[in-house]
Structure formats: structure tokens, C-alpha cells
Amino acid sequence: MRVVTSKSKNAESFYISKGYVNDKGVSTSVIVRKLGTLKELLPEHGPTRDDVMAWAREQARIETLKYKQEKEEKQIKLTFHADRLLDYHKQTFFRGGYLFLQSIYYQMQMNKICRKLKQRYKFKYDINAILSDLIYARILDPCSKRSSYKAASEFLEKPSYELHDVYRALDVLGAECDLIQAEVYKNSHFMGKRNDKILYYDCSNYYFEIEQEDGSKKYGKSKEHRPNPIIQMGLFMDGDGIPLAFSLFPGNANEQTSLKPLEKKVLGDFGCQKFIYCSDAGLGSESIREYNHMGERAYIVTQSIKKLKKEEKEWALDPQGFKRVSDDKPVDITKLPEDDKGLYYKDEPYTTKKLHQRLIITYSPKYALYQKSIRNKQVERAQKMLDSGKTKKNRKNPNDPARFIGKMAVTKDGEAADIKQYLDEDKIAEEAQYDGLYAVCTDLLDDEVDDILKVSEGRWKIEECFRIMKTDFTARPVYLRDENRIKAHFLICFLGLTVYRYLEKKLDLKYTCEELLDTLKAMNFAGIQEQGFIPLYRRESITDALHEACGFRTDYQFITKSKMRTIQKKSKGKE
């Protein structure tokens, strides 16, 4: 670097300039630093111009040394020995995908919730480190709490606590489950405005690897058809697919009884007073509808056509009176081609003893074709059962092909009746009349049908929430026995799902759950000779998107230890 000067009519200015070769191979220079005018510099570095120039050249020398040092720091020289063995117990593999989850965790200010817990309980262990590590491990490597502790030991930031502290923290987390949920909802507004004017509700159950009932772990109808005791979870989700609140209840309880206690908590602790309740038919009973018809609440629930009264059922199954949803044009659905991709509807007032409602029937040719193809395969399997003589005696599953097998008694003269089995064409025809039809019931009497149906269609997101928790986060089987710790386990799954959903939202929902989780799990590093880290993952568009969304980068060829500490601070919102 060198000193250059520039003279004007009234002043002479001093600069430090650096020469370089640009992209076109042409030598050029750039001003690195302006030192000031001669008039400004003479009082401190004079008394003559030569004195000022000498000082300026010294500044240029210092800038050159500084530049060379920075350049050397960026060019890391490492020496490896082909005849030297690895050191004992030296960790060289580190997980780094948690940094992106950590960015969301701290943006939601969950660390401040942990601070409140510490003030209340006065424990010595770091509950923030424990909770955050359990959440990251649940997303990246779901396993037992003991194994989660081992997984956290491979993070770039090692646990600052012992394994026994994890179990003590579970007791606190379980006891303060409701408080933590309310605080997380409050803090979630730092992530942007929540779409809490639409709330979806659903239930699922989780099995335990035990054989006898214990506490709230009761025998019930398992989603996996397992004989183990189960516990049930009720979950509220907002209109963007982000979890809002959950509750646990015994495995043998009716899921409809779970709604009101949790909704009261949402109304009271969360302050959500005005929203549309949306659920499937199983959680849309008359009493639930009546409850959500009060105050500023409304409801949109799935309605079983088969359970409608005779008059309404005949109207629903009548192919006349349908309109196209997109433009309200009348349509004869019997004349639509099978490959039609449109959606059609009809609606009418639907009044019960206590409620004035609106019944909307929709018809989708695409859905009808799908149901028909599924049923045809089931009919084929039923016929094979008849041909082989191997028919089931107990047919509890409503989708069992054996439901199409009928029985009748054939009596021979003077002999006892024989049972003859046959393919029940009437049963097949009865089911076929419902193909493509779907019904929703609502107390939104003046809203547009299209808007109502869009809300109802969003129910798939809450089903996906349960799928992610069960499949990707391996929320079951549950191995814990203590009620408080079981609650803490599901709280961790719930918080993990919330963090994951917000990260997904930051990426504009461009990637599937499988793509995002696989990428985070693969973002690992090799520790090199105490000097720093080398990324072990491939740079792709999804890794670029993660770095851009979270405001830091880990995809350099080499990351010094000091640089990695800076990255860790940035992931926690610290500069």
C-alpha cells in the first residue's frame, strides 16, 4: 500500500491506496483510507509537509501489515502425518445443523422463559441449555433422553450439564407445561403476526412399551392398532400450520371431552377470543359446535353425509343443484368427464334444535375417481377371499375388503341351514353413491363458499403435524413412566414442532419436511488439529437458503475456531 495525494484549488488531501488486478486482468487501485487534508494534519503531525508525509507513510506500512496478517489468517496451512496415529478419545466429528434451529429458538426468546423458571425454582443447572439441546436432538436425532444427551455431546457447543440434570429438568418442564405454552405463544409474535383467527383442532394417541395400564396410560383404540396402553394428545394449530397449544388425556377417554378444557386455556391464558374453530366430524359434535357458536367464535366442521337425517341425506346425494365453486355456474355433475379437475358445491340452511347452520356439499370428480379406484382394488381382494375360502370372521376395520362379503343361510329340506358367502353388490353400490362427495357444516351464514372451503381444506396441516411428531420426531413409543416427565416429553415434541415450523416458514415453505430434515442432519463438521472446522456437507440451494434465512454462513472451505464462535453467537442473536 502507498500514500497518494490529491491537490485542489484550496487543499491537498492524503490517502492510502492499494493496488490490485481486477477481473479483466487490468492493474488498478482503490482508496483504502482517507487520512485528511494537509491543513487538518499539520497541527498534530507537522510542523512541515514532510513530517505529515512521513506519518502518512507509516500509516500505509501499518495498513499493509494488517492486510498481510488478515490474508495469512484466511490461508490456513495444516500439516498431516501419514505415520501418526489418532489421539485417544479425541472428538473430530461435530453436528452443526442445530445452529439453524438455535436461531429460531432464540428469536422466540425461549431462553427468557427458562430464566423465569430458574428464578422460580432456584436450581443450579442450566435449564436453558437442557431444554434447547433436547429440542434440537428431538428434531435431528430423535431417541431416548439418555441418547439425546449423547447426541448433544456431538454438537459444536458441548452440554454444560450432566445427565442427571436432564431428568431433574424434565420434572420442572412437566410441572410448568401450561406456563411454557402460554409464554411461547406470547413470544411467537416476535416471529411475525400469527394467523390465530383460524384454529384447527385434532387428537391422536401414542403408545407405551408396557403391558399394563398405569396412571393416564390406558387401553384405548390405538391409531397403530397396537395392544399397548396409550395416552392421547389434543392439539390446536393456527391457520399457518404452527402449533398453538396441546393437552394430554387418558387413553380410554372420549376425545370430544378433551376440547373444552384446552380451548378454555386458549381463551384465557392465550387471550385468543375471536377465531374460527375447524375440525373433523369426530370433534364436531352438536355440543362442540354450540360451544364454538358463543362469543366471537365460529366453526367450520366436517359433516358425515351418512349420519344426516333422511331428508338432508337425500338432498346431499341428489346430483342436481350443483354449481362450480370458481364462478357459481350451475353444473350437471352426472355429465362431467372423469378427468375433470373442478370442484362443485351446493348449500342450504341446516337447522338443528339449538343451532342455525349452513350445510355445504361439495363434489370433486378427481376425488370420486380416486375413491372408485381404491374400492375396485378392495372388491378384487374380497373376491380372492371368496375364491380361496379364506374370509375373516371379525371385520372391525371400516376399510377391510371383507366388508363387501355378504352371508345368507341356505336351507336344505330337513337339514340345518348352511351359511353361503357372496360378493355383496348392494353394499358396493351403496358406498359408490358417496364417491367424490364431501360435506361441511358452519355457522358462517353469509361468508363466501370458496373462503369456507379453503379453511376446511387446511385441516391436512394438523394431520401433518401429528405425522411429523410420530414419524420424523419419533414421539412414540414413550419409555418414560412418571406423569410429569411424560408431559415434559410431549412438551419437547411440541416445542420441536413449533421451532421446525417457523424454520420452514422462514424458507417460504419451498422444501419438504424430508428435504429440510435430511439437510439439517447432514450439516456436520470435522474438527482439524485444534485450528478450526471443515464442513462435511454439500453446498446446495437449500443450504444457501438456510444461511440466508438465519443470517450466518457455515459453508466456507475452512472455519477458524474464532470464526465459529462468532457464528454461534449470531445463531443466538448476539453480535
Coordinates of N, CA and C in Angstrom, one line a residue, residues 417-500:
A417 N -79.5 -75.1 8.5 CA -79.1 -74.1 7.5 C -77.6 -74.1 7.3
D418 N -77.1 -73.9 6.0 CA -75.7 -73.7 5.7 C -75.5 -72.3 5.4
I419 N -74.3 -71.7 5.8 CA -74.0 -70.3 5.5 C -73.3 -70.2 4.2
K420 N -73.9 -69.4 3.3 CA -73.3 -69.2 2.0 C -72.8 -67.7 1.9
Q421 N -71.5 -67.5 1.5 CA -70.9 -66.2 1.4 C -70.9 -65.8 -0.1
Y422 N -71.1 -64.5 -0.3 CA -71.2 -64.0 -1.7 C -70.7 -62.5 -1.7
L423 N -70.4 -62.0 -2.9 CA -70.0 -60.6 -3.1 C -71.2 -59.8 -3.1
D424 N -71.3 -58.9 -2.1 CA -72.5 -58.1 -1.8 C -72.5 -56.8 -2.8
E425 N -73.1 -57.0 -3.9 CA -73.2 -55.9 -4.9 C -74.0 -54.7 -4.4
D426 N -75.0 -54.9 -3.5 CA -75.8 -53.8 -2.9 C -74.9 -53.0 -2.0
K427 N -74.0 -53.6 -1.3 CA -73.1 -52.9 -0.4 C -72.1 -52.0 -1.2
I428 N -71.6 -52.6 -2.3 CA -70.7 -51.9 -3.2 C -71.4 -50.6 -3.8
A429 N -72.6 -50.9 -4.3 CA -73.4 -49.8 -4.9 C -73.7 -48.7 -3.9
E430 N -74.0 -49.1 -2.6 CA -74.3 -48.1 -1.6 C -73.1 -47.2 -1.3
E431 N -71.9 -47.8 -1.2 CA -70.7 -47.0 -1.0 C -70.4 -46.1 -2.2
A432 N -70.7 -46.6 -3.4 CA -70.4 -45.8 -4.6 C -71.1 -44.5 -4.7
Q433 N -72.3 -44.4 -4.1 CA -73.1 -43.2 -4.2 C -72.5 -42.0 -3.5
Y434 N -71.5 -42.3 -2.6 CA -70.8 -41.2 -1.9 C -69.5 -40.8 -2.5
D435 N -69.2 -41.4 -3.6 CA -67.9 -41.1 -4.3 C -67.8 -39.6 -4.7
G436 N -66.7 -39.0 -4.3 CA -66.5 -37.6 -4.6 C -67.2 -36.6 -3.8
L437 N -68.1 -37.0 -2.9 CA -68.9 -36.1 -2.1 C -68.2 -35.8 -0.7
Y438 N -68.4 -34.6 -0.3 CA -67.8 -34.2 1.0 C -68.7 -33.1 1.6
A439 N -68.9 -33.1 2.9 CA -69.8 -32.1 3.5 C -69.1 -31.3 4.6
V440 N -69.4 -30.1 4.7 CA -69.0 -29.3 5.9 C -70.2 -28.5 6.4
C441 N -70.2 -28.3 7.7 CA -71.3 -27.6 8.4 C -70.6 -26.3 9.1
T442 N -71.3 -25.2 9.0 CA -70.8 -24.0 9.6 C -71.9 -23.0 10.0
D443 N -71.5 -22.1 11.0 CA -72.5 -21.1 11.4 C -72.1 -19.8 10.7
L444 N -71.2 -19.8 9.8 CA -70.9 -18.6 9.0 C -71.9 -18.5 7.8
L445 N -73.0 -17.9 8.1 CA -74.2 -18.0 7.1 C -74.0 -17.1 5.9
D446 N -73.1 -16.0 6.1 CA -73.0 -15.0 5.0 C -71.7 -15.1 4.3
D447 N -70.8 -15.9 4.7 CA -69.4 -15.9 4.1 C -69.5 -16.7 2.7
E448 N -68.5 -16.3 1.9 CA -68.4 -17.0 0.6 C -68.0 -18.5 0.7
V449 N -68.6 -19.3 -0.1 CA -68.4 -20.7 0.0 C -66.9 -21.0 -0.3
D450 N -66.3 -20.4 -1.2 CA -64.9 -20.6 -1.5 C -64.0 -20.4 -0.3
D451 N -64.3 -19.3 0.4 CA -63.5 -19.0 1.7 C -63.7 -20.1 2.7
I452 N -64.9 -20.5 2.9 CA -65.2 -21.6 3.9 C -64.5 -22.9 3.5
L453 N -64.5 -23.2 2.2 CA -63.9 -24.5 1.8 C -62.3 -24.4 1.9
K454 N -61.8 -23.2 1.7 CA -60.3 -23.1 1.8 C -59.9 -23.3 3.3
V455 N -60.7 -22.8 4.2 CA -60.4 -23.0 5.7 C -60.5 -24.5 6.0
S456 N -61.5 -25.1 5.5 CA -61.7 -26.6 5.8 C -60.6 -27.4 5.2
E457 N -60.2 -27.0 4.0 CA -59.1 -27.8 3.3 C -57.8 -27.7 4.1
G458 N -57.6 -26.7 4.9 CA -56.4 -26.6 5.7 C -56.2 -27.6 6.8
R459 N -57.2 -28.4 7.0 CA -57.1 -29.4 8.1 C -55.9 -30.4 7.8
W460 N -55.5 -30.6 6.6 CA -54.4 -31.5 6.3 C -53.1 -31.1 7.1
K461 N -53.0 -29.8 7.4 CA -51.8 -29.4 8.0 C -51.6 -29.9 9.5
I462 N -52.8 -30.0 10.2 CA -52.7 -30.6 11.5 C -52.5 -32.1 11.5
E463 N -53.0 -32.7 10.5 CA -52.7 -34.2 10.3 C -51.2 -34.3 10.0
E464 N -50.6 -33.4 9.3 CA -49.2 -33.4 9.0 C -48.4 -33.2 10.3
C465 N -48.9 -32.3 11.2 CA -48.2 -32.1 12.4 C -48.1 -33.4 13.2
F466 N -49.1 -34.1 13.3 CA -49.1 -35.4 14.0 C -48.1 -36.4 13.3
R467 N -48.2 -36.4 12.0 CA -47.3 -37.3 11.3 C -45.8 -36.9 11.5
I468 N -45.5 -35.6 11.5 CA -44.1 -35.2 11.8 C -43.7 -35.7 13.2
M469 N -44.6 -35.4 14.2 CA -44.2 -35.8 15.6 C -44.0 -37.3 15.7
K470 N -44.9 -38.1 15.1 CA -44.8 -39.5 15.2 C -43.7 -40.1 14.4
T471 N -43.6 -39.7 13.1 CA -42.6 -40.4 12.2 C -41.3 -39.7 12.3
D472 N -41.2 -38.4 12.1 CA -39.9 -37.7 12.0 C -39.3 -37.5 13.3
F473 N -40.1 -37.1 14.4 CA -39.6 -36.9 15.7 C -39.7 -38.1 16.6
T474 N -40.2 -39.2 16.1 CA -40.3 -40.5 16.9 C -40.9 -40.2 18.3
A475 N -42.0 -39.6 18.3 CA -42.6 -39.2 19.7 C -43.1 -40.5 20.4
R476 N -43.3 -41.6 19.6 CA -43.7 -42.8 20.2 C -42.9 -44.0 19.6
P477 N -42.6 -45.1 20.4 CA -43.2 -45.3 21.7 C -42.6 -44.4 22.8
V478 N -43.3 -44.2 23.9 CA -42.8 -43.4 25.0 C -42.3 -44.4 26.1
Y479 N -41.1 -44.1 26.6 CA -40.5 -45.0 27.5 C -40.5 -44.5 29.0
L480 N -40.9 -43.2 29.1 CA -41.0 -42.6 30.5 C -42.2 -43.1 31.2
R481 N -42.2 -43.1 32.5 CA -43.3 -43.6 33.3 C -43.9 -42.5 34.2
D482 N -43.1 -41.7 34.8 CA -43.6 -40.6 35.6 C -44.5 -39.6 34.8
E483 N -45.6 -39.3 35.4 CA -46.6 -38.4 34.6 C -46.0 -37.1 34.2
N484 N -45.3 -36.5 35.1 CA -44.7 -35.2 34.9 C -43.7 -35.3 33.7
R485 N -42.9 -36.3 33.7 CA -41.8 -36.5 32.7 C -42.4 -36.8 31.4
I486 N -43.6 -37.6 31.4 CA -44.3 -37.8 30.1 C -44.8 -36.5 29.5
K487 N -45.3 -35.7 30.4 CA -45.8 -34.4 29.9 C -44.6 -33.6 29.3
A488 N -43.5 -33.6 30.0 CA -42.3 -32.9 29.5 C -41.8 -33.5 28.2
H489 N -41.9 -34.8 28.0 CA -41.6 -35.4 26.7 C -42.4 -34.8 25.6
F490 N -43.7 -34.7 25.8 CA -44.6 -34.2 24.7 C -44.4 -32.7 24.6
L491 N -44.1 -32.0 25.6 CA -43.8 -30.6 25.5 C -42.6 -30.4 24.6
I492 N -41.5 -31.2 24.8 CA -40.4 -31.1 23.9 C -40.7 -31.4 22.5
C493 N -41.6 -32.4 22.2 CA -42.0 -32.7 20.9 C -42.8 -31.5 20.3
F494 N -43.7 -30.9 21.1 CA -44.5 -29.8 20.7 C -43.6 -28.6 20.4
L495 N -42.6 -28.3 21.2 CA -41.7 -27.2 21.0 C -40.8 -27.4 19.8
G496 N -40.4 -28.7 19.6 CA -39.6 -29.0 18.5 C -40.4 -28.8 17.2
L497 N -41.6 -29.2 17.2 CA -42.5 -29.0 16.0 C -42.7 -27.5 15.7
T498 N -42.8 -26.7 16.8 CA -43.0 -25.2 16.7 C -41.8 -24.6 16.0
V499 N -40.6 -25.0 16.6 CA -39.3 -24.4 16.0 C -39.2 -24.9 14.6
Y500 N -39.5 -26.1 14.3 CA -39.3 -26.6 12.9 C -40.3 -25.9 12.0

